[in-house]
mmCIF file of C-alpha atoms in Angstrom:
data_model
loop_
_atom_site.group_PDB
_atom_site.id
_atom_site.type_symbol
_atom_site.label_atom_id
_atom_site.label_comp_id
_atom_site.label_asym_id
_atom_site.label_seq_id
_atom_site.Cartn_x
_atom_site.Cartn_y
_atom_site.Cartn_z
ATOM 1 C CA MET A 13 112.640 93.143 98.024
ATOM 2 C CA ASP A 14 109.785 90.808 98.618
ATOM 3 C CA GLU A 15 109.113 87.511 96.810
ATOM 4 C CA GLN A 16 107.485 89.341 93.879
ATOM 5 C CA GLY A 17 110.542 91.541 93.404
ATOM 6 C CA GLU A 18 108.886 94.665 94.814
ATOM 7 C CA VAL A 19 110.777 97.007 97.073
ATOM 8 C CA VAL A 20 109.633 96.646 100.667
ATOM 9 C CA GLU A 21 109.943 99.725 102.840
ATOM 10 C CA GLU A 22 111.278 99.382 106.340
ATOM 11 C CA CYS A 23 108.971 100.415 109.140
ATOM 12 C CA GLY A 24 108.769 104.164 109.337
ATOM 13 C CA GLU A 25 110.924 104.801 106.288
ATOM 14 C CA GLU A 26 108.894 107.936 105.641
ATOM 15 C CA TYR A 27 109.364 108.878 109.311
ATOM 16 C CA THR A 28 113.142 109.010 109.396
ATOM 17 C CA GLU A 29 115.269 110.048 112.339
ATOM 18 C CA GLU A 30 116.360 113.042 110.268
ATOM 19 C CA ARG A 31 112.783 114.209 109.711
ATOM 20 C CA PHE A 32 111.965 113.923 113.402
ATOM 21 C CA THR A 33 115.181 115.713 114.362
ATOM 22 C CA GLU A 34 114.518 118.519 111.870
ATOM 23 C CA LEU A 35 111.005 118.977 113.225
ATOM 24 C CA ALA A 36 112.224 118.966 116.833
ATOM 25 C CA ARG A 37 114.911 121.534 116.012
ATOM 26 C CA PHE A 38 112.267 123.771 114.488
ATOM 27 C CA LEU A 39 110.147 123.521 117.642
ATOM 28 C CA PHE A 40 113.067 124.080 119.998
ATOM 29 C CA ALA A 41 114.128 127.129 117.995
ATOM 30 C CA ARG A 42 110.687 128.625 118.620
ATOM 31 C CA THR A 43 110.685 127.923 122.365
ATOM 32 C CA ASP A 44 114.333 128.211 123.429
ATOM 33 C CA ARG A 45 114.405 131.973 123.046
ATOM 34 C CA LEU A 46 111.299 132.201 125.239
ATOM 35 C CA LEU A 47 112.960 130.079 127.906
ATOM 36 C CA LEU A 48 116.072 132.240 127.780
ATOM 37 C CA SER A 49 114.289 135.587 127.847
ATOM 38 C CA HIS A 50 113.835 137.308 131.164
ATOM 39 C CA PRO A 51 111.636 138.225 132.817
ATOM 40 C CA VAL A 52 109.048 135.618 131.924
ATOM 41 C CA ALA A 53 105.895 135.084 133.915
ATOM 42 C CA PRO A 54 106.142 131.876 135.971
ATOM 43 C CA ASP A 55 103.123 130.321 134.234
ATOM 44 C CA THR A 56 104.554 131.126 130.821
ATOM 45 C CA ASP A 57 107.907 129.659 131.805
ATOM 46 C CA ARG A 58 106.256 126.435 132.986
ATOM 47 C CA ALA A 59 104.134 126.198 129.826
ATOM 48 C CA VAL A 60 107.115 126.636 127.517
ATOM 49 C CA GLN A 61 109.175 124.162 129.548
ATOM 50 C CA ALA A 62 106.295 121.671 129.390
ATOM 51 C CA LEU A 63 106.181 122.079 125.604
ATOM 52 C CA ASN A 64 109.929 121.422 125.366
ATOM 53 C CA ASP A 65 109.554 118.377 127.608
ATOM 54 C CA ALA A 66 106.684 117.050 125.466
ATOM 55 C CA VAL A 67 108.722 117.437 122.281
ATOM 56 C CA ARG A 68 111.682 115.624 123.876
ATOM 57 C CA ALA A 69 109.419 112.809 125.079
ATOM 58 C CA LEU A 70 107.787 112.436 121.664
ATOM 59 C CA LEU A 71 111.177 112.375 119.984
ATOM 60 C CA GLY A 72 112.254 109.587 122.347
ATOM 61 C CA GLN A 73 109.046 107.684 121.628
ATOM 62 C CA ALA A 74 109.687 107.957 117.910
ATOM 63 C CA ARG A 75 113.137 106.395 118.334
ATOM 64 C CA ALA A 76 111.713 103.520 120.344
ATOM 65 C CA PHE A 77 108.798 102.936 117.972
ATOM 66 C CA ARG A 78 111.149 102.900 114.974
ATOM 67 C CA GLU A 79 113.407 100.394 116.727
ATOM 68 C CA TRP A 80 110.421 98.185 117.568
ATOM 69 C CA GLY A 81 108.990 98.444 114.062
ATOM 70 C CA ASN A 82 105.724 99.938 115.301
ATOM 71 C CA GLU A 83 104.658 102.015 112.294
ATOM 72 C CA PRO A 84 101.176 103.006 113.585
ATOM 73 C CA ALA A 85 102.678 104.367 116.799
ATOM 74 C CA LEU A 86 105.419 106.116 114.832
ATOM 75 C CA ALA A 87 102.800 107.766 112.613
ATOM 76 C CA GLY A 88 100.872 108.876 115.698
ATOM 77 C CA THR A 89 104.005 110.412 117.189
ATOM 78 C CA TRP A 90 104.705 112.245 113.923
ATOM 79 C CA ASP A 91 101.138 113.540 113.952
ATOM 80 C CA ALA A 92 101.507 114.809 117.529
ATOM 81 C CA LEU A 93 104.710 116.702 116.705
ATOM 82 C CA THR A 94 103.379 118.178 113.463
ATOM 83 C CA THR A 95 100.224 119.283 115.267
ATOM 84 C CA ILE A 96 102.410 121.254 117.670
ATOM 85 C CA ALA A 97 104.472 122.675 114.799
ATOM 86 C CA ARG A 98 101.398 123.902 112.944
ATOM 87 C CA GLN A 99 101.071 126.649 115.532
ATOM 88 C CA TRP A 100 103.932 128.247 113.560
ATOM 89 C CA ARG A 101 102.696 127.344 110.050
ATOM 90 C CA HIS A 102 103.310 130.918 108.836
ATOM 91 C CA HIS A 103 106.926 130.935 110.008
ATOM 92 C CA PRO A 104 109.385 131.023 107.077
ATOM 93 C CA ASP A 105 111.179 127.891 108.354
ATOM 94 C CA PHE A 106 107.970 125.830 108.532
ATOM 95 C CA LEU A 107 108.078 122.942 106.040
ATOM 96 C CA VAL A 108 105.094 121.907 103.954
ATOM 97 C CA ILE A 109 105.560 118.243 104.976
ATOM 98 C CA TRP A 110 104.458 119.281 108.471
ATOM 99 C CA GLU A 111 101.059 120.500 107.224
ATOM 100 C CA GLY A 112 99.373 117.168 107.738
ATOM 101 C CA GLU A 113 96.313 116.038 105.887
#
């Protein structure tokens, strides 16, 4: 609570570790089966691996930004991940909170 008795949210409270993890799991579930299927064209394999690497990097950034209290950067990381996820917006496991604005 602040001096006026209002509840003060911690940095990134709306961007919880659980939300990021859930979003990453959704993305990995879409790409893992592609990585495990054979044969896959070399360019396709590299593209899917690059997508997985980008998601992992963004997830790591989110953890660091939350630890540092950098809410604008955390919001930008969330936006990057949800932009990727929107490629599967018609998938039954896609959550409405990933729709963006």
